Coordinates of C-alpha atoms and ligand atoms in Angstrom, one line a residue:
X1 CA 13.9 -1.7 22.7
X2 CA 10.5 -1.6 21.2
X3 CA 9.4 1.6 19.7
X4 CA 6.1 3.2 20.0
X5 CA 5.0 6.9 19.6
X6 CA 5.9 7.5 23.3
X7 CA 9.4 6.1 23.2
X8 CA 10.1 7.5 19.8
X9 CA 10.8 11.0 21.0
X10 CA 13.6 9.8 23.3
X11 CA 14.9 7.5 20.6
X12 CA 15.2 10.4 18.1
X13 CA 17.1 12.5 20.6
X14 CA 19.5 9.7 21.3
X15 CA 20.1 9.0 17.7
X16 CA 19.9 12.5 16.3
X17 CA 23.6 12.6 15.3
X18 CA 23.4 9.2 13.4
X19 CA 20.2 10.2 11.6
X20 CA 21.6 13.6 10.8
X21 CA 18.4 15.4 9.8
X22 CA 17.2 17.1 12.9
X23 CA 18.8 19.4 15.5
X24 CA 19.3 18.4 19.1
X25 CA 16.4 20.4 20.4
X26 CA 13.8 19.7 17.7
X27 CA 10.2 19.2 18.8
X28 CA 8.9 16.2 16.9
X29 CA 5.5 15.4 15.5
X30 CA 5.0 11.7 15.1
X31 CA 2.4 10.1 12.9
X32 CA 1.9 6.4 12.2
X33 CA 1.5 5.9 8.4
X34 CA 2.1 2.2 7.9
X35 CA -0.6 0.0 6.5
X36 CA 1.4 -3.2 6.4
X37 CA 1.0 -6.4 8.5
X38 CA 4.6 -6.9 9.8
X39 CA 6.1 -3.5 10.8
X40 CA 5.3 -0.1 12.1
X41 CA 6.1 2.9 9.9
X42 CA 6.1 6.5 11.2
X43 CA 6.5 9.9 9.7
X44 CA 8.5 12.2 12.0
X45 CA 8.6 15.9 11.3
X46 CA 10.0 19.0 12.9
X47 CA 7.0 20.9 14.4
X48 CA 8.7 24.2 13.6
X49 CA 9.5 23.2 10.0
X50 CA 7.0 20.6 8.9
X51 CA 8.7 20.3 5.5
X52 CA 11.6 18.7 7.4
X53 CA 10.6 15.1 7.8
X54 CA 11.8 11.5 7.7
X55 CA 10.2 8.1 7.7
X56 CA 11.1 5.5 10.4
X57 CA 10.4 1.9 9.7
X58 CA 10.6 -0.3 12.8
X59 CA 10.4 -4.1 12.9
X60 CA 9.1 -5.4 16.3
X61 CA 10.3 -8.9 17.2
X62 CA 6.9 -10.3 16.2
X63 CA 4.3 -9.9 13.4
X64 CA 2.8 -6.5 14.2
X65 CA -0.9 -7.3 13.4
X66 CA -0.8 -10.6 15.4
X67 CA 1.1 -9.5 18.5
X68 CA 4.0 -10.9 20.6
X69 CA 2.6 -14.5 20.5
X70 CA 3.8 -14.6 16.9
X71 CA 7.5 -14.0 17.0
X72 CA 9.4 -13.0 13.9
X73 CA 13.1 -12.2 13.7
X74 CA 13.9 -8.4 13.5
X75 CA 16.7 -9.4 11.1
X76 CA 14.2 -8.8 8.3
X77 CA 15.1 -5.1 8.6
X78 CA 18.8 -5.9 8.1
X79 CA 18.0 -7.3 4.7
X80 CA 15.8 -4.4 3.8
X81 CA 18.6 -2.0 4.8
X82 CA 21.1 -3.9 2.6
X83 CA 18.7 -3.9 -0.3
X84 CA 18.2 -0.2 0.0
X85 CA 21.9 0.3 -0.1
X86 CA 22.2 -1.8 -3.2
X87 CA 19.3 0.0 -4.9
X88 CA 20.6 3.4 -4.1
X89 CA 24.1 2.5 -5.3
X90 CA 22.9 0.9 -8.6
X91 CA 19.8 2.9 -9.5
X92 CA 20.0 6.4 -8.1
X93 CA 16.5 7.8 -7.2
X94 CA 14.7 4.5 -7.5
X95 CA 14.3 3.9 -3.7
X96 CA 14.2 6.1 -0.7
X97 CA 17.6 7.4 0.5
X98 CA 18.6 5.6 3.7
X99 CA 19.8 7.9 6.5
X100 CA 20.6 5.4 9.1
X101 CA 20.1 1.7 10.0
X102 CA 20.0 0.8 13.6
X103 CA 20.2 -3.0 13.9
X104 CA 19.9 -3.0 17.6
X105 CA 16.5 -1.3 17.7
X106 CA 15.6 -2.6 14.3
X107 CA 14.9 0.9 12.8
X108 CA 15.6 2.3 9.3
X109 CA 15.5 6.0 9.1
X110 CA 14.9 7.0 5.5
X111 CA 13.8 9.7 3.1
X112 CA 10.2 10.7 3.4
X113 CA 8.6 10.3 0.0
X114 CA 6.2 13.1 0.6
X115 CA 2.9 13.2 -1.3
X116 CA 3.7 9.8 -2.9
X117 CA 0.9 7.5 -3.9
X118 CA 0.9 3.8 -3.7
X119 CA 1.0 2.3 -7.3
X120 CA -1.7 -0.2 -6.4
X121 CA -4.1 2.7 -5.5
X122 CA -3.5 4.2 -8.9
X123 CA -4.2 1.0 -10.6
X124 CA -7.4 0.5 -8.6
X125 CA -8.5 4.0 -9.7
X126 CA -7.9 3.0 -13.3
X127 CA -4.9 5.4 -13.6
X128 CA -2.3 3.4 -15.5
X129 CA 1.0 5.0 -16.5
X130 CA 3.0 2.6 -18.6
X131 CA 6.1 4.8 -18.0
X132 CA 6.0 3.7 -14.3
X133 CA 6.0 0.1 -15.4
X134 CA 8.9 0.9 -17.7
X135 CA 10.8 2.5 -14.8
X136 CA 10.2 -0.5 -12.6
X137 CA 11.3 -2.8 -15.4
X138 CA 14.4 -0.8 -15.8
X139 CA 15.0 -0.9 -12.0
X140 CA 14.6 -4.7 -11.9
X141 CA 16.8 -5.0 -15.0
X142 CA 19.6 -3.0 -13.5
X143 CA 19.6 -4.7 -10.1
X144 CA 19.3 -8.2 -11.5
X145 CA 21.8 -7.8 -14.4
X146 CA 24.4 -6.1 -12.2
X147 CA 24.2 -8.8 -9.6
X148 CA 23.5 -11.7 -11.9
X149 CA 25.7 -14.7 -11.3
X150 CA 27.1 -14.8 -14.8
X151 CA 27.9 -11.1 -14.8
X152 CA 29.9 -10.9 -11.5
X153 CA 33.1 -12.4 -10.2
X154 CA 33.2 -15.2 -7.7
X155 CA 34.0 -13.0 -4.8
X156 CA 31.0 -10.7 -5.5
X157 CA 28.6 -13.7 -5.9
X158 CA 29.9 -15.1 -2.6
X159 CA 29.3 -11.8 -0.9
X160 CA 25.7 -11.5 -2.3
X161 CA 25.0 -15.0 -1.2
X162 CA 26.1 -14.2 2.3
X163 CA 24.6 -10.8 2.5
X164 CA 21.2 -11.9 1.3
X165 CA 20.8 -15.3 3.0
X166 CA 17.3 -14.2 4.2
X167 CA 16.2 -17.7 4.9
X168 CA 13.5 -16.9 7.4
X169 CA 11.6 -14.6 5.1
X170 CA 12.2 -16.9 2.1
X171 CA 10.6 -19.8 3.9
X172 CA 7.5 -17.6 4.8
X173 CA 7.1 -16.9 1.1
X174 CA 7.6 -20.6 0.2
X175 CA 4.7 -21.5 2.6
X176 CA 2.3 -18.7 1.6
X177 CA 2.9 -18.7 -2.1
X178 CA 3.8 -22.3 -3.0
X179 CA 2.3 -24.5 -0.3
X180 CA -0.5 -23.3 1.9
X181 CA -2.9 -22.3 -0.9
X182 CA -3.0 -25.9 -2.1
X183 CA -3.4 -27.6 1.2
X184 CA -6.1 -27.4 3.9
X185 CA -4.8 -24.4 5.7
X186 CA -6.6 -22.1 8.2
X187 CA -5.4 -18.9 6.5
X188 CA -6.9 -19.8 3.1
X189 CA -10.2 -18.2 2.1
X190 CA -12.1 -17.6 -1.1
X191 CA -15.5 -16.4 -2.4
X192 CA -17.9 -19.4 -1.8
X193 CA -18.8 -19.8 -5.5
X194 CA -15.1 -20.5 -6.2
X195 CA -15.0 -23.8 -4.1
X196 CA -15.2 -26.2 -7.1
X197 CA -12.5 -24.4 -9.0
X198 CA -10.3 -24.6 -6.0
X199 CA -11.0 -28.3 -5.5
X200 CA -10.1 -28.9 -9.1
X201 CA -6.8 -27.1 -8.7
X202 CA -5.9 -29.2 -5.7
X203 CA -6.4 -32.5 -7.6
X204 CA -4.8 -31.4 -10.8
X205 CA -1.6 -33.5 -10.9
X206 CA 0.0 -31.5 -13.7
X207 CA -0.6 -28.2 -11.9
X208 CA 0.8 -29.6 -8.6
X209 CA 3.9 -30.9 -10.4
X210 CA 4.6 -27.5 -11.9
X211 CA 4.0 -25.8 -8.6
X212 CA 6.4 -28.1 -6.8
X213 CA 9.0 -27.5 -9.5
X214 CA 8.6 -23.7 -9.2
X215 CA 8.9 -24.0 -5.4
X216 CA 12.1 -25.9 -5.9
X217 CA 13.4 -23.1 -8.2
X218 CA 12.4 -20.5 -5.6
X219 CA 14.2 -22.3 -2.8
X220 CA 17.4 -23.3 -4.6
X221 CA 18.2 -21.1 -7.6
X222 CA 20.7 -18.3 -6.7
X223 CA 21.0 -15.9 -9.6
X224 CA 20.9 -12.3 -8.3
X225 CA 19.5 -10.0 -5.7
X226 CA 15.8 -10.4 -5.7
X227 CA 13.4 -8.0 -3.9
X228 CA 11.1 -10.8 -3.0
X229 CA 7.8 -8.9 -2.5
X230 CA 7.6 -6.6 -5.5
X231 CA 3.9 -6.2 -5.8
X232 CA 2.1 -3.0 -6.7
X233 CA 1.9 -2.1 -3.0
X234 CA 5.7 -2.0 -2.8
X235 CA 6.0 0.8 -5.4
X236 CA 5.3 4.4 -4.5
X237 CA 4.9 7.1 -7.1
X238 CA 6.3 10.5 -6.4
X239 CA 6.4 13.2 -9.1
X240 CA 5.9 10.6 -11.8
X241 CA 8.8 8.6 -10.5
X242 CA 8.6 5.0 -9.3
X243 CA 10.2 4.4 -5.9
X244 CA 10.6 0.8 -4.7
X245 CA 10.1 0.2 -1.0
X246 CA 9.6 -2.7 1.5
X247 CA 12.5 -5.0 0.6
X248 CA 12.4 -7.0 3.9
X249 CA 12.0 -10.2 1.8
X250 CA 15.1 -9.5 -0.3
X251 CA 17.2 -12.6 -1.0
X252 CA 19.7 -14.0 -3.4
X253 CA 17.4 -16.0 -5.6
X254 CA 15.8 -16.6 -9.0
X255 CA 15.4 -13.1 -10.4
X256 CA 12.3 -14.0 -12.4
X257 CA 10.4 -14.0 -9.1
X258 CA 10.3 -10.2 -9.0
X259 CA 9.0 -9.9 -12.6
X260 CA 6.5 -12.6 -11.9
X261 CA 5.1 -10.9 -8.8
X262 CA 5.0 -7.5 -10.5
X263 CA 3.2 -8.9 -13.6
X264 CA 0.8 -10.9 -11.5
X265 CA -0.4 -7.8 -9.7
X266 CA -0.9 -6.0 -13.1
X267 CA -2.8 -9.1 -14.3
X268 CA -5.0 -9.1 -11.3
X269 CA -5.7 -5.4 -11.9
X270 CA -6.5 -6.3 -15.5
X271 CA -9.2 -8.8 -14.5
X272 CA -10.6 -6.5 -11.9
X273 CA -11.2 -3.8 -14.6
X274 CA -13.4 -6.1 -16.6
X275 CA -15.3 -4.0 -19.2
X276 CA -13.0 -1.0 -18.8
X277 CA -11.2 -1.5 -22.1
X278 CA -9.1 1.6 -22.0
X279 CA -7.7 0.6 -18.6
X280 CA -7.1 -3.0 -19.7
X281 CA -5.3 -1.9 -22.8
X282 CA -3.0 0.4 -20.7
X283 CA -2.2 -2.5 -18.4
X284 CA -1.3 -4.7 -21.3
X285 CA 1.0 -2.0 -22.6
X286 CA 2.5 -1.6 -19.1
X287 CA 3.3 -5.4 -19.0
X288 CA 5.0 -5.3 -22.3
X289 CA 7.0 -2.2 -21.5
X290 CA 8.3 -3.7 -18.2
X291 CA 9.9 -6.6 -20.2
X292 CA 11.3 -4.3 -22.8
X293 CA 13.0 -2.0 -20.3
X294 CA 14.1 -5.1 -18.3
X295 CA 15.8 -6.8 -21.2
X296 CA 17.4 -3.6 -22.5
X297 CA 19.3 -3.4 -19.2
X298 CA 20.5 -7.0 -19.4
X299 CA 21.7 -6.4 -22.9
X300 CA 23.6 -3.3 -21.9
X301 CA 25.5 -5.1 -19.2
X302 CA 26.4 -8.1 -21.3
X303 CA 26.5 -7.6 -25.1
X304 CA 27.2 -11.3 -25.6
X305 CA 24.2 -12.2 -23.5
X306 CA 22.8 -15.7 -24.4
X307 CA 19.2 -15.5 -25.5
X308 CA 18.6 -18.5 -23.3
X309 CA 19.4 -16.6 -20.2
X310 CA 16.5 -14.1 -20.8
X311 CA 14.2 -16.9 -22.0
X312 CA 14.7 -18.8 -18.7
X313 CA 14.1 -15.7 -16.6
X314 CA 11.0 -15.0 -18.6
X315 CA 9.6 -18.5 -18.3
X316 CA 10.3 -18.6 -14.6
X317 CA 8.6 -15.3 -14.2
X318 CA 5.5 -16.5 -16.0
X319 CA 5.3 -19.5 -13.7
X320 CA 5.8 -17.4 -10.6
X321 CA 3.2 -14.9 -11.9
X322 CA 0.6 -17.6 -12.2
X323 CA 1.2 -18.8 -8.6
X324 CA 1.2 -15.2 -7.3
X325 CA -2.2 -14.6 -9.0
X326 CA -3.6 -17.8 -7.5
X327 CA -2.5 -17.2 -3.9
X328 CA -4.0 -13.7 -4.1
X329 CA -7.3 -15.3 -4.9
X330 CA -7.4 -18.3 -2.6
X331 CA -4.6 -17.9 0.0
X332 CA -4.1 -15.7 3.0
X333 CA -3.5 -12.3 1.5
X334 CA -5.9 -11.1 -1.2
X335 CA -5.5 -7.9 -3.2
X336 CA -7.6 -4.8 -2.7
X337 CA -8.1 -4.5 -6.4
X338 CA -10.5 -7.5 -6.3
X339 CA -11.5 -7.6 -2.6
X340 CA -13.0 -4.1 -3.2
X341 CA -15.5 -5.3 -5.8
X342 CA -18.8 -5.2 -3.9
X343 CA -21.0 -6.8 -6.6
X344 CA -20.5 -10.4 -5.6
X345 CA -21.5 -12.1 -8.9
X346 CA -19.1 -9.7 -10.7
X347 CA -16.4 -10.4 -8.2
X348 CA -16.8 -14.1 -8.8
X349 CA -16.6 -13.6 -12.6
X350 CA -13.4 -11.7 -12.1
X351 CA -11.9 -14.2 -9.7
X352 CA -12.8 -17.2 -11.9
X353 CA -11.3 -15.6 -15.0
X354 CA -8.1 -14.7 -13.0
X355 CA -7.9 -18.1 -11.5
X356 CA -8.1 -19.8 -14.9
X357 CA -5.5 -17.5 -16.3
X358 CA -3.1 -18.0 -13.4
X359 CA -3.5 -21.8 -13.7
X360 CA -2.7 -21.7 -17.4
X361 CA 0.4 -19.6 -16.7
X362 CA 1.6 -22.2 -14.1
X363 CA 0.9 -25.2 -16.2
X364 CA 2.3 -23.8 -19.5
X365 CA 5.1 -21.5 -18.3
X366 CA 7.7 -23.4 -20.2
X367 CA 5.8 -23.0 -23.5
X368 CA 5.4 -19.3 -23.6
X369 CA 7.9 -17.8 -26.1
X370 CA 7.5 -14.1 -25.3
X371 CA 5.4 -11.6 -23.5
X372 CA 3.2 -11.0 -26.6
X373 CA 2.1 -14.6 -26.3
X374 CA 0.9 -14.0 -22.8
X375 CA -0.9 -10.8 -23.7
X376 CA -2.5 -12.6 -26.7
X377 CA -4.2 -14.9 -24.2
X378 CA -6.0 -12.1 -22.4
Ligands
ADP1 P1 5.4 -3.1 5.8 O1 6.7 -3.9 5.6 O2 4.9 -3.1 7.2 O3 4.4 -3.5 4.8 P2 6.1 -0.8 4.1 O4 7.5 -0.6 3.9 O5 5.3 -1.4 3.0 O6 5.8 -1.6 5.5 O7 5.4 0.6 4.4 C1 4.1 0.7 4.7 C2 3.5 2.0 4.1 O8 4.2 3.2 4.7 C3 3.7 2.2 2.6 O9 2.6 1.6 1.9 C4 3.7 3.7 2.5 O10 2.4 4.2 2.4 C5 4.4 4.2 3.7 N1 5.8 4.4 3.5 C6 6.8 3.5 3.7 N2 8.0 4.0 3.4 C7 7.8 5.3 3.0 C8 8.6 6.4 2.7 N3 10.0 6.2 2.6 N4 8.0 7.6 2.4 C9 6.7 7.7 2.5 N5 5.8 6.7 2.8 C10 6.4 5.5 3.1
MG2 MG1 6.6 -5.5 4.2

């Protein structure tokens, strides 16, 4: 069944016992709140008690913004639901509570994070709280270290591999992050003044070699449960607490991918705030804090942790960060942080600086020794 505001009322009545929040004769108020491309997200509240509300996320069997001619398996929501279970089990309070998952209708009923703000919006406004970055670092550190291949028994690893074999979504990421931006593809676009920089990138053999190496890592390394889309739009802030959402790309993969995406979006924000030194300085602190919190969790789980393990995760993350920055500048999905700059010469300056930085991260990701070395380059 496909859900829309009209069919939702009947759906909620049918499923009221499973969802367990509303009474049988509740009058519902339904509001579409989603801003994403793939799915529909609704806030449903009890008209008599507006403070009683939930969020429903529904995956139609196609890409929402493109319509039924662009099919996409609804299984993506199964992975999101599994990830939410893992997150809530391992890091209490770091993700919305899941009330019910209905695979047949592809609907997750979850906690309504009322009055939450999207982290990306805060960063755009220049409000940077390094404590949020620390919480996200800790969240990643806990999920990754507790599911890390060297820290779990064979049975658990096998189970993770099976439960998070999200190959359809993984291959979408492979295309949009690692391949399309560097080929002639209809979804690519960039500010016209950037054309020669893009051309240079597409003919840089060292860059292309590193990109293909990172793509290989992305597709084959199986280390731990990876969120797969942990950019600053996938973190909500509620009462100074970071809440991770939108895990439909979750897969069993190279854990550095999450750090890389997260850092890349802080770095894009950094370049967008050209001349705002106080904001830039807070963003740098946030990046450092993320890593500090992340490694602390790894060391807690495994006192005998090999330094090489964290070094590999770090260097993978740097390479992935570079590619994420680049695809957000020249690929299909740009970031609001930079798209919102109306002064075109300024936008071009920001994009060129970010593009050069991202390129260096990709080409030299195996040479960076620590996060301080990355920050020193800014
Ligand atoms: P999509 O996969 O379509 O991108 P998301 O999971 O990112 O959907 O959700 C889209 C938007 O809906 C979020 O940016 C946020 O504003 C809102 N949202 C999602 N989940 C919740 C929630 N549990 N509580 C409050 N708002 C939410
Ligand atoms: Mg999504």
